[in-house]
PDB file of C-alpha atoms and ligand atoms in Angstrom:
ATOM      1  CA  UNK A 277     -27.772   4.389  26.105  1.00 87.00           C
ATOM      2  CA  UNK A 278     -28.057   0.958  24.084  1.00 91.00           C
ATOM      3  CA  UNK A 279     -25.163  -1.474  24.172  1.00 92.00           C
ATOM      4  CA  UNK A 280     -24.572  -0.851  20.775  1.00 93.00           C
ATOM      5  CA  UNK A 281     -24.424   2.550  20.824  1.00 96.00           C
ATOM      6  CA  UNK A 282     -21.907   2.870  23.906  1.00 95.00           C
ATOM      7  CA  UNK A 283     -19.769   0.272  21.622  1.00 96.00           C
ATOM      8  CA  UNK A 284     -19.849   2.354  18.963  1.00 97.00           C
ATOM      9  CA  UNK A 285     -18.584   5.779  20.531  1.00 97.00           C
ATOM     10  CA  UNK A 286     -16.030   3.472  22.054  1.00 97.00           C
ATOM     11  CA  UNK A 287     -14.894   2.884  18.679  1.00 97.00           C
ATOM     12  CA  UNK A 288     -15.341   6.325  17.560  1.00 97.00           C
ATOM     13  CA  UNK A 289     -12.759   7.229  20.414  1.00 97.00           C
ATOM     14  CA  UNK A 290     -10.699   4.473  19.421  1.00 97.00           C
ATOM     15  CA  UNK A 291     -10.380   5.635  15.480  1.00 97.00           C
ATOM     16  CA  UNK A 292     -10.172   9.237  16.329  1.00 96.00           C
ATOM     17  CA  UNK A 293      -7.330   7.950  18.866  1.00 96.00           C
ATOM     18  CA  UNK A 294      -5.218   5.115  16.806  1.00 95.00           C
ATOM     19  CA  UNK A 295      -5.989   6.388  13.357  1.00 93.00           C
ATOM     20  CA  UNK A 296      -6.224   9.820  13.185  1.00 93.00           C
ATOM     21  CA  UNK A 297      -3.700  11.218  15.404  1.00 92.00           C
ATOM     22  CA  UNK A 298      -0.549   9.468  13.462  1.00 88.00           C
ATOM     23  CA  UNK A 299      -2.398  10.142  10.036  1.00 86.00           C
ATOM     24  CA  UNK A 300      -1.993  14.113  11.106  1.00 83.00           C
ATOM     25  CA  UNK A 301       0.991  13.643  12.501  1.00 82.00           C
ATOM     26  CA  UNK A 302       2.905  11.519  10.062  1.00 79.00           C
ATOM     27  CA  UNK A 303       0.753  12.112   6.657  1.00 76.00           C
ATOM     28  CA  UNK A 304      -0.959  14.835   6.417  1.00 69.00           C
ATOM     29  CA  UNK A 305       1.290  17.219   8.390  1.00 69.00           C
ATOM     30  CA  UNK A 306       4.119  15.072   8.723  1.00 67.00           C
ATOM     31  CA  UNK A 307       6.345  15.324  12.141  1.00 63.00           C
ATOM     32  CA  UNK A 308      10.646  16.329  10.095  1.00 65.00           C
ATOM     33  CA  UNK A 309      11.690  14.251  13.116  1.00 64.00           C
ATOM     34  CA  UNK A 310      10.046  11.420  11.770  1.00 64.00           C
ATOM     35  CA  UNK A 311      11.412  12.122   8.440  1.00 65.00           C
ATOM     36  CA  UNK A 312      14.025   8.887   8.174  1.00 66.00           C
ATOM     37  CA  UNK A 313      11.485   6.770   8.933  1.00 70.00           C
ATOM     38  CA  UNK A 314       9.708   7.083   6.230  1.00 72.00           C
ATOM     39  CA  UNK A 315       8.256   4.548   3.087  1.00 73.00           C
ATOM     40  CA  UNK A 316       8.438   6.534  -0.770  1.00 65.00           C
ATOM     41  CA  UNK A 317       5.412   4.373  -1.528  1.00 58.00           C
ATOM     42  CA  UNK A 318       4.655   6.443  -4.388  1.00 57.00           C
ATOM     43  CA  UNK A 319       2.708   9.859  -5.182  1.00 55.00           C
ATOM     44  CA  UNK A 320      -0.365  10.334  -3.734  1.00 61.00           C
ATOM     45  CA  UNK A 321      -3.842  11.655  -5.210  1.00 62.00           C
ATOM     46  CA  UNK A 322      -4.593  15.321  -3.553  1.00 65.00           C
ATOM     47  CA  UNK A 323      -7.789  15.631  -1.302  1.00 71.00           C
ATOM     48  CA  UNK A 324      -9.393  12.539   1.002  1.00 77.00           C
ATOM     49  CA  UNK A 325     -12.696  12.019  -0.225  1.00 77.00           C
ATOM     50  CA  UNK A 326     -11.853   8.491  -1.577  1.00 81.00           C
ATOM     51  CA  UNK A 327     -10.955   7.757   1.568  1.00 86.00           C
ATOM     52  CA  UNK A 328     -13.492   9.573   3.953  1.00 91.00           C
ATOM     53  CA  UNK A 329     -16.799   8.873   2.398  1.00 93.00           C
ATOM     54  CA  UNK A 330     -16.325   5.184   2.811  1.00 94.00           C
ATOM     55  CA  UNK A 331     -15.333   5.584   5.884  1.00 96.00           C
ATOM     56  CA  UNK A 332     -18.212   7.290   7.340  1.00 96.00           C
ATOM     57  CA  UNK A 333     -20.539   4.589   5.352  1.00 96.00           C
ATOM     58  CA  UNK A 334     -18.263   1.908   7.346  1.00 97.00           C
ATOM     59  CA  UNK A 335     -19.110   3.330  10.630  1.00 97.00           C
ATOM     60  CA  UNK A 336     -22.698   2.880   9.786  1.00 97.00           C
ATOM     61  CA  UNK A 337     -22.492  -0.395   8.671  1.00 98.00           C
ATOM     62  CA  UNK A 338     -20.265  -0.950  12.306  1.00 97.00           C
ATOM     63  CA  UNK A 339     -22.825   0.093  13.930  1.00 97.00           C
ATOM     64  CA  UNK A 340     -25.710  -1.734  12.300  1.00 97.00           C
ATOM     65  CA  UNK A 341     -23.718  -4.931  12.963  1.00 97.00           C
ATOM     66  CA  UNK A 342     -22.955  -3.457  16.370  1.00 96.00           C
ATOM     67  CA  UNK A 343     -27.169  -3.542  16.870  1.00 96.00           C
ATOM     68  CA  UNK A 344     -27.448  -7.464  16.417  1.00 95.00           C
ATOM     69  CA  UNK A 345     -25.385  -8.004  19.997  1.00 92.00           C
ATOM     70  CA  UNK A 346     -26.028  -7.117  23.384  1.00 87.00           C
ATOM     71  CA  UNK A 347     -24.700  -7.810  27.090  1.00 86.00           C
ATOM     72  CA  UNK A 348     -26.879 -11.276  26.493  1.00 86.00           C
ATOM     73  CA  UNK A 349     -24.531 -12.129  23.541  1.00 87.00           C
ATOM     74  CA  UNK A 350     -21.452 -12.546  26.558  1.00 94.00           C
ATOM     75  CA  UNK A 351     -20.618 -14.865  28.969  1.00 92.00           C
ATOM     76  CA  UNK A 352     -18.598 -14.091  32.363  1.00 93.00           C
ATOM     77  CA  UNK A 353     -15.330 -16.461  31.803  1.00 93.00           C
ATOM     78  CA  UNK A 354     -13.323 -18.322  34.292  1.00 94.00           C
ATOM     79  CA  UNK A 355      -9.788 -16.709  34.989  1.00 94.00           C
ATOM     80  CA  UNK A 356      -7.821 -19.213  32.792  1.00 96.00           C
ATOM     81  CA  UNK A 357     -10.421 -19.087  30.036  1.00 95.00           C
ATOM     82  CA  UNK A 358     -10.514 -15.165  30.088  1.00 96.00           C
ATOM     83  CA  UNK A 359      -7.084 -15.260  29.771  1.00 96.00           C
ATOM     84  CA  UNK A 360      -6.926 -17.726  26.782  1.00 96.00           C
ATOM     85  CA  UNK A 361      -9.860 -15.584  25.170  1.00 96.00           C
ATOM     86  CA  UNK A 362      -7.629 -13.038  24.150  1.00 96.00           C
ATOM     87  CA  UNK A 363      -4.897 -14.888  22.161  1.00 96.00           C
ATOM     88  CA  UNK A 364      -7.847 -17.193  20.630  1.00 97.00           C
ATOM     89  CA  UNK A 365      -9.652 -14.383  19.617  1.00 97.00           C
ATOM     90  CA  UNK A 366      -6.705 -12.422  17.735  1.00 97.00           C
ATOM     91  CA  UNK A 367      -5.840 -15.594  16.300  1.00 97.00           C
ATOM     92  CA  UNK A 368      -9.704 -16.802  14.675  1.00 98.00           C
ATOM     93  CA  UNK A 369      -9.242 -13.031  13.516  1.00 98.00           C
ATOM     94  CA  UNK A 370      -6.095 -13.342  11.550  1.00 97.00           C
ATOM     95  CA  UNK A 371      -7.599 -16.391  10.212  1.00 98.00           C
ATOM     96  CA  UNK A 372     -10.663 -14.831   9.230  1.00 98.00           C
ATOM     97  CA  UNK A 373      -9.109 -11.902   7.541  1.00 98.00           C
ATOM     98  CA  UNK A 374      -6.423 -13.683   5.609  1.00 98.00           C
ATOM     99  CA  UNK A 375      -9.195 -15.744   3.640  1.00 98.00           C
ATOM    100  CA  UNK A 376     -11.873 -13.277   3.214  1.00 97.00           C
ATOM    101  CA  UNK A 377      -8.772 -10.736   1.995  1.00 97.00           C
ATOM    102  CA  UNK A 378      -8.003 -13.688  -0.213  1.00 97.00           C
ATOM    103  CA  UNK A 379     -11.062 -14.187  -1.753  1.00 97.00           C
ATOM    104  CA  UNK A 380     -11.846 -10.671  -2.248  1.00 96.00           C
ATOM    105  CA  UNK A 381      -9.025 -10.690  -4.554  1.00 96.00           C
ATOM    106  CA  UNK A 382      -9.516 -14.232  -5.928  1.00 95.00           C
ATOM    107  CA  UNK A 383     -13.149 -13.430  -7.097  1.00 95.00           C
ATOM    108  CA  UNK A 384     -13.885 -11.155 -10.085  1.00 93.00           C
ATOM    109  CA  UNK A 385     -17.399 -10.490  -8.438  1.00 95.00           C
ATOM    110  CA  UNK A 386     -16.000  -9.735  -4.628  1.00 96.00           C
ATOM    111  CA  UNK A 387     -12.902  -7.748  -5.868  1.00 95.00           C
ATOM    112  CA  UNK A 388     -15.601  -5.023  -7.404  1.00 95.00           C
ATOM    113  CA  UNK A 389     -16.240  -4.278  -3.584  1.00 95.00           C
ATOM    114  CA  UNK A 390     -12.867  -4.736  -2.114  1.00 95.00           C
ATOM    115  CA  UNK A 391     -10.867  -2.586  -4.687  1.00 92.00           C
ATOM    116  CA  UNK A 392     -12.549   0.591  -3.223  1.00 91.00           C
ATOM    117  CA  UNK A 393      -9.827   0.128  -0.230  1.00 92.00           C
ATOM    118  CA  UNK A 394      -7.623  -0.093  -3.065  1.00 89.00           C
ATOM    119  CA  UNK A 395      -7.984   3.540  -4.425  1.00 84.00           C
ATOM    120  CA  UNK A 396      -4.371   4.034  -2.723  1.00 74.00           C
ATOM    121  CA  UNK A 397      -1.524   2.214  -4.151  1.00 72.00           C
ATOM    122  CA  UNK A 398       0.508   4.348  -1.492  1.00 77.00           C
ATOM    123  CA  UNK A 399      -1.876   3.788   1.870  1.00 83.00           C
ATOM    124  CA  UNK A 400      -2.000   6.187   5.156  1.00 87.00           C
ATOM    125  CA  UNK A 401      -4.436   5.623   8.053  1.00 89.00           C
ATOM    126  CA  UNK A 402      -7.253   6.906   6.396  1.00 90.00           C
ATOM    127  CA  UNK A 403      -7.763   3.750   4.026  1.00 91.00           C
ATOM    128  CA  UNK A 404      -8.098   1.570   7.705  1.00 94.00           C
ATOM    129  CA  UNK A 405     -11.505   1.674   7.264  1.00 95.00           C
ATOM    130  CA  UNK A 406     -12.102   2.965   3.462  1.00 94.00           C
ATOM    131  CA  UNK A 407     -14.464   0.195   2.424  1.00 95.00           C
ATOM    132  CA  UNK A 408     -17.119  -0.527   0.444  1.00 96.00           C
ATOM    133  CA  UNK A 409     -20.237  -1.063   2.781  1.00 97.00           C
ATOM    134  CA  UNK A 410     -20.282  -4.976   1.255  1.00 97.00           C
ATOM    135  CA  UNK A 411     -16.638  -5.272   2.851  1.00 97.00           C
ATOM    136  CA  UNK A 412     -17.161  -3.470   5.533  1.00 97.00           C
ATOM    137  CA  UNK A 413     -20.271  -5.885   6.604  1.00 98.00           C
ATOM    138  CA  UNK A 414     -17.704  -9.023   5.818  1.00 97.00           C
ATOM    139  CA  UNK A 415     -15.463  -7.516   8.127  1.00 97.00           C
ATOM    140  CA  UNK A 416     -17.642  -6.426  11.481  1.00 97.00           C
ATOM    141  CA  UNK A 417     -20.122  -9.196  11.035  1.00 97.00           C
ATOM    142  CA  UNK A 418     -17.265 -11.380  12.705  1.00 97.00           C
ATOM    143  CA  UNK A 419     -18.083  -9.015  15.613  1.00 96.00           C
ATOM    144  CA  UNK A 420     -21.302  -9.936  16.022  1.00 95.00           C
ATOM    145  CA  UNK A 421     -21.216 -13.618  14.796  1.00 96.00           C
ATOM    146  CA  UNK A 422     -17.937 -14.294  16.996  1.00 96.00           C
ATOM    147  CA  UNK A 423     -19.755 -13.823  20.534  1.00 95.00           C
ATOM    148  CA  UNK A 424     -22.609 -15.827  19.533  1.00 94.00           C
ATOM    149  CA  UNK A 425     -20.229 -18.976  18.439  1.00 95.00           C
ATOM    150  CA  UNK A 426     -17.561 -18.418  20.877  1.00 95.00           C
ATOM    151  CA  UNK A 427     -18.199 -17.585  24.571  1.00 95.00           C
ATOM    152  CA  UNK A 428     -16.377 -14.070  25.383  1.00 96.00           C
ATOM    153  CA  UNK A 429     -16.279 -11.187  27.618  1.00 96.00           C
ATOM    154  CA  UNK A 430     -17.156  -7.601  26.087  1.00 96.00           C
ATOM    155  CA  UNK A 431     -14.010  -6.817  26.927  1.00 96.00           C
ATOM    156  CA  UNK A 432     -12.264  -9.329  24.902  1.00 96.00           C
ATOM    157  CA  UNK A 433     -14.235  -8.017  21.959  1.00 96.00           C
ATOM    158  CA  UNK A 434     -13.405  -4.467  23.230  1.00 96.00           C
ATOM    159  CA  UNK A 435      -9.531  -5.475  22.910  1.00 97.00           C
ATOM    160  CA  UNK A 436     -10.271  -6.563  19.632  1.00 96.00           C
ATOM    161  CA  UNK A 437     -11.185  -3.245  18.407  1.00 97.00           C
ATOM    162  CA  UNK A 438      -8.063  -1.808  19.930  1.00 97.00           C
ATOM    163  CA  UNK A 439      -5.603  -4.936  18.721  1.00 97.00           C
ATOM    164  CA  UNK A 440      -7.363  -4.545  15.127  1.00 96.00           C
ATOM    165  CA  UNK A 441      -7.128  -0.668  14.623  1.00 97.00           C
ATOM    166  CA  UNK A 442      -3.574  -0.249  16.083  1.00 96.00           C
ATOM    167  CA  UNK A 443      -2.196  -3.064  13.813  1.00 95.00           C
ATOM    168  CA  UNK A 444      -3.990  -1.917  10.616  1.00 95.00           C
ATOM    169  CA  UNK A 445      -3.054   1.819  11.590  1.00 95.00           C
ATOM    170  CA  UNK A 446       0.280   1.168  11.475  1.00 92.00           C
ATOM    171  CA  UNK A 447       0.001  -1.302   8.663  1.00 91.00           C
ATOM    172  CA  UNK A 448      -1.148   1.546   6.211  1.00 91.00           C
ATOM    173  CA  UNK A 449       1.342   4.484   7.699  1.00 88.00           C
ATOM    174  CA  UNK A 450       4.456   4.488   5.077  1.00 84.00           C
ATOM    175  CA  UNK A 451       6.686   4.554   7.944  1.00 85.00           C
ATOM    176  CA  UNK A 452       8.076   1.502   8.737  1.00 86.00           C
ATOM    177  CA  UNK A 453       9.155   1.660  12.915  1.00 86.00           C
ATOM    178  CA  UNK A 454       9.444  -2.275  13.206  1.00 86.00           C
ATOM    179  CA  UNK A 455      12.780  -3.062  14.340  1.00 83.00           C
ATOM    180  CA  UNK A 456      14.704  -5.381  12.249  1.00 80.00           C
ATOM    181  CA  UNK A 457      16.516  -7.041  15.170  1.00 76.00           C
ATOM    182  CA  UNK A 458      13.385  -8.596  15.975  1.00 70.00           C
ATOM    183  CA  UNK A 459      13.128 -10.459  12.807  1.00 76.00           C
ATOM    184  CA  UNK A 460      15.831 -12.334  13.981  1.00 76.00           C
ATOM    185  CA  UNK A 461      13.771 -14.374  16.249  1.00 79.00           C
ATOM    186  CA  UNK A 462      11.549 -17.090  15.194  1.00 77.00           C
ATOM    187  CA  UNK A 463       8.402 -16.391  16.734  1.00 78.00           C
ATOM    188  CA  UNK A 464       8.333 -12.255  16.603  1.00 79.00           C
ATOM    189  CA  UNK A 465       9.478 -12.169  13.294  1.00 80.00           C
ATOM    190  CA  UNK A 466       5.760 -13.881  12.266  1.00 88.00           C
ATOM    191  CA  UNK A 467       4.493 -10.650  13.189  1.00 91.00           C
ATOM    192  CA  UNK A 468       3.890  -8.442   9.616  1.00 93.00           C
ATOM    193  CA  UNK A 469       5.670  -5.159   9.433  1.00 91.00           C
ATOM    194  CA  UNK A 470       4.116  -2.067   7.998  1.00 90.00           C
ATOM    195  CA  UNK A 471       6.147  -3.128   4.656  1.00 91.00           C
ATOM    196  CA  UNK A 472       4.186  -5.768   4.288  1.00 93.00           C
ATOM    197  CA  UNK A 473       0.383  -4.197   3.851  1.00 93.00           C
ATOM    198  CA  UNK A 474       1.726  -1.231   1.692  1.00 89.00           C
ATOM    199  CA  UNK A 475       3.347  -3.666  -0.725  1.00 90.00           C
ATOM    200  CA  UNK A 476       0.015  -5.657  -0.933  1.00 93.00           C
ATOM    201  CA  UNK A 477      -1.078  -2.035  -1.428  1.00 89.00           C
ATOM    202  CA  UNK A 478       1.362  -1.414  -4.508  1.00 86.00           C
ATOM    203  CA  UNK A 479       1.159  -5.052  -5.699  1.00 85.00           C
ATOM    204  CA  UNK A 480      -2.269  -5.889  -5.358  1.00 83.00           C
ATOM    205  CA  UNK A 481      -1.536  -9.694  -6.017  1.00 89.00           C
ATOM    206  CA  UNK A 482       0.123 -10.725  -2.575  1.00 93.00           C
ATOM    207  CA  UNK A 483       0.499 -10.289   0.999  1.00 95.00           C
ATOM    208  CA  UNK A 484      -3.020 -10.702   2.226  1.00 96.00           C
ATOM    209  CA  UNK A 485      -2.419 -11.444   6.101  1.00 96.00           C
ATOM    210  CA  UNK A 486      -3.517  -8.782   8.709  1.00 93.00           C
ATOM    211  CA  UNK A 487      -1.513  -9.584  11.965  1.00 95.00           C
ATOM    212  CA  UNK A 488       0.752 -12.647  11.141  1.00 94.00           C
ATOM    213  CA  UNK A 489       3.119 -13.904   7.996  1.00 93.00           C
ATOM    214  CA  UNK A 490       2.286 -17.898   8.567  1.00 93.00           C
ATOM    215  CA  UNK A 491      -1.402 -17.799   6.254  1.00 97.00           C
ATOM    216  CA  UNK A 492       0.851 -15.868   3.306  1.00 96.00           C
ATOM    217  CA  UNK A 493       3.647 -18.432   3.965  1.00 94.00           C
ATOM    218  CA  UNK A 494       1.470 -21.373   4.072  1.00 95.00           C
ATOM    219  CA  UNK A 495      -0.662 -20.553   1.275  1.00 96.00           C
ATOM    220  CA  UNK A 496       2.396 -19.328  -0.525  1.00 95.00           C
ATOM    221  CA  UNK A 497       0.869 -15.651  -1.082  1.00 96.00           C
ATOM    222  CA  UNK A 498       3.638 -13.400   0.113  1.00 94.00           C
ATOM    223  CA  UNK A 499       5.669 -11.004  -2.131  1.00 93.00           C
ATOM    224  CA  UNK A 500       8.747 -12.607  -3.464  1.00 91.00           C
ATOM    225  CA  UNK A 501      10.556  -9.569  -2.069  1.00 89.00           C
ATOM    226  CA  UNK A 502       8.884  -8.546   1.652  1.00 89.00           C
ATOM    227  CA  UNK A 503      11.292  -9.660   3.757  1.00 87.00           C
ATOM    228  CA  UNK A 504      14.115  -8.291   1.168  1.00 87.00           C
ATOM    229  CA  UNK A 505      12.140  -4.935   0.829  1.00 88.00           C
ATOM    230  CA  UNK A 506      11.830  -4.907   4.864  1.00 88.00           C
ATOM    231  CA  UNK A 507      15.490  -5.282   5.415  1.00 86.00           C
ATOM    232  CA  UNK A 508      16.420  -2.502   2.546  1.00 85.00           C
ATOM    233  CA  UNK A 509      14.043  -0.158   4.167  1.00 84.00           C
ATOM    234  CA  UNK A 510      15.016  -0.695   7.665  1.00 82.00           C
ATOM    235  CA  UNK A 511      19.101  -0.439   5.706  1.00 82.00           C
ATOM    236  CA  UNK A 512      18.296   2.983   4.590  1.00 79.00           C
ATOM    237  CA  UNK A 513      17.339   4.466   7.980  1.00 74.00           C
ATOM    238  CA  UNK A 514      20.894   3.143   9.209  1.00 62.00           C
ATOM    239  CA  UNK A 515      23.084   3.789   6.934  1.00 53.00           C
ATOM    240  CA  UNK A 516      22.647   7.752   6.781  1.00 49.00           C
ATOM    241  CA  UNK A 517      22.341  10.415   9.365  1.00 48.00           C
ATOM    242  CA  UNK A 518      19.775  11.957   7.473  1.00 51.00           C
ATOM    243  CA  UNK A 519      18.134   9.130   5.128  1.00 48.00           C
ATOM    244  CA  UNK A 520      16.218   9.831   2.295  1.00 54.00           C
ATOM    245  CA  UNK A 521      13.337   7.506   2.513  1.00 57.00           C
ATOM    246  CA  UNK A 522      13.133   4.056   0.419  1.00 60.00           C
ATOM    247  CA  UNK A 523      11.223   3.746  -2.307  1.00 65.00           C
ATOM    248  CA  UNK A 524       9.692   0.694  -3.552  1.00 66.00           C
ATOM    249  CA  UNK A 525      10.344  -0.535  -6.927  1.00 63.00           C
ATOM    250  CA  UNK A 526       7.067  -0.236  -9.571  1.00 61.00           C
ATOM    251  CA  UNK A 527       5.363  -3.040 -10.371  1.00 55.00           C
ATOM    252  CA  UNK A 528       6.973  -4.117 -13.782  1.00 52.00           C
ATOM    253  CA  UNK A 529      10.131  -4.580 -11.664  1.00 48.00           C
ATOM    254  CA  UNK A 530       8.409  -6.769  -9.995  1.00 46.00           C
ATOM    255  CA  UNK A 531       6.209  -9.015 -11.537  1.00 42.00           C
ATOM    256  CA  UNK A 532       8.184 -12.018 -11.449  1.00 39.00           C
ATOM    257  CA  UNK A 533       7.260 -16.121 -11.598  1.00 35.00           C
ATOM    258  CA  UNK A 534       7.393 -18.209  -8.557  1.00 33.00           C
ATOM    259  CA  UNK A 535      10.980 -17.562  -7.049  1.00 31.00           C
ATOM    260  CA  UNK A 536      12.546 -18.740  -3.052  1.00 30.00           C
ATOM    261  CA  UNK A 537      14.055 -16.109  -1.395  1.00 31.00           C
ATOM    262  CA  UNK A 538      16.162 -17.397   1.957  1.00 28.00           C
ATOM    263  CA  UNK A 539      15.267 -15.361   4.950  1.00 29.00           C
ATOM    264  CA  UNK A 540      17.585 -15.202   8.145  1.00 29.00           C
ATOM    265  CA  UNK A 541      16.979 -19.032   9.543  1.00 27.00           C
ATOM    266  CA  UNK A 542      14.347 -20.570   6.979  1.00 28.00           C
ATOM    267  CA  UNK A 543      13.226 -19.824   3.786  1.00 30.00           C
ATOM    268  CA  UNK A 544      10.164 -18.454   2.616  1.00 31.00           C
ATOM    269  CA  UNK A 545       8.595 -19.472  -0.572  1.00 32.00           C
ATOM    270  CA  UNK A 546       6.698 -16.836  -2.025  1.00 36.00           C
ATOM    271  CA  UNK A 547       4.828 -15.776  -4.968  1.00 37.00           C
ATOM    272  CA  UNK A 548       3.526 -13.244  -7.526  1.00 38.00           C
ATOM    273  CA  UNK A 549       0.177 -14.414  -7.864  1.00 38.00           C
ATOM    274  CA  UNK A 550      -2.281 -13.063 -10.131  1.00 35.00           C
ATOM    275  CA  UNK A 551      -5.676 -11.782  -8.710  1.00 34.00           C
ATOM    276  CA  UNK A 552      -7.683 -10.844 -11.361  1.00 32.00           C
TER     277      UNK A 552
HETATM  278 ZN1  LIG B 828      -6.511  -6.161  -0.788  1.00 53.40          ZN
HETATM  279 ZN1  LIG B 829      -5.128  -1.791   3.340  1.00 53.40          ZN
END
């Protein structure tokens, strides 16, 4: 079997593993238990097709990326750089995704590919990989390109995979399970919560980062309201026994100028950008 191919049905396992099991167990047959933790992002289209047709043309586009490395493409690491490669790795990645999710939305021409992930204003696991094949080939290209720049293990990419599908799986479930005692410290609370990605979902016009806040706090991209939003949503699963599940307001109520909202020990200056 080809090193592409065995990469592949790794991935396959991965999706089927991180994506679809919570999508049938918290969307499309959705656990009661789980009930309180639940996001009213807003009412959702019947049947999946939007979602599963890309999908499958992602997957081939993976795997067409997937043929232009091999075992040659990696490098065996020393212990300290193996170690290193992971962080460095997640990080270039964050990077990567913030600005090609920025541009996508910034460009008339590249937002005609990237608004086919935005068929859902109210996102489930299913849009993780709902893509037009132009996007999808901006986004596993880096997988390719990356070993050839940067020496790595195939493990380190293999992490990758896992790191990137668990993060954007729970990034499009409308439950939000982040605790908001975390967000009291400095360095955890960089860390997006679900909130975050179905607002940029809702919005369209902000919250572009993948894994970490500090690109849509630097570039002064995030939602005037995220870390407001989080802490109402995360207030509604508290305050009742049995909590009806927080909606988010519609987009008129939101649209707002440039506004500073203080958050715990900073404050974040965010925006309502226009896109388009
Ligand atoms: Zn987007
Ligand atoms: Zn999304």
């Amino acid at each position: 079997m080809s090193f592409a191919t065995t990469q592949f049905i790794y991935v396959l396992a991965l999706y089927g593993l991180i994506v679809l099991v919570p999508f049938f167990a918290l969307c499309y047959a959705p656990l009661k238990s789980m009930a309180g933790w639940k996001m009213n992002i807003g009412v959702r289209a019947k049947g999946h097709a939007k979602e599963i047709l890309p999908t499958l043309s992602s997957f081939a586009v993976l795997y067409g990326c997937l043929l232009l490395v091999d075992h040659d493409s990696f490098t065996t690491l020393s212990k300290w750089q193996y170690i290193l490669s992971f962080p460095l790795i997640v990080l270039i990645h964050d990077a990567y995704f913030y600005w090609t999710h920025y541009l996508m939305h910034k460009s008339k021409f590249l937002y005609r590919f990237h608004k086919q992930h935005h068929t859902s204003s109210d996102a489930t696991p299913l849009d993780v990989l709902a893509f037009h094949p132009v996007e999808a080939f901006v986004h596993f290209i880096f997988f390719a390109v990356y070993p050839m720049i940067i020496p790595t293990e195939v493990s380190v990419m293999q992490f990758m995979f896992i790191w990137m599908l668990v993060c954007n799986s729970a990034g499009h479930l409308p439950y939000e399970f982040y605790p908001k005692f975390l967000y009291d410290f400095p360095v955890i609370r960089e860390f997006n919560a679900a909130t975050h990605h179905q607002m940029h979902h809702k919005y369209y016009t902000t919250n572009f980062s993948i894994y970490y806040n500090w690109w849509d706090r630097w570039m002064n991209t995030n939602h005037k309201d995220y870390f407001v939003t989080f802490k109402k949503v995360k207030a509604s699963q508290i305050i009742s026994e049995k909590p009806s599940a927080f909606t988010l307001p519609i987009v008129s109520e939101v649209v707002s100028p440039v506004v500073q909202v203080p958050f715990s020990r900073g404050a974040h200056e965010t925006t309502n950008s226009q896109s388009l």
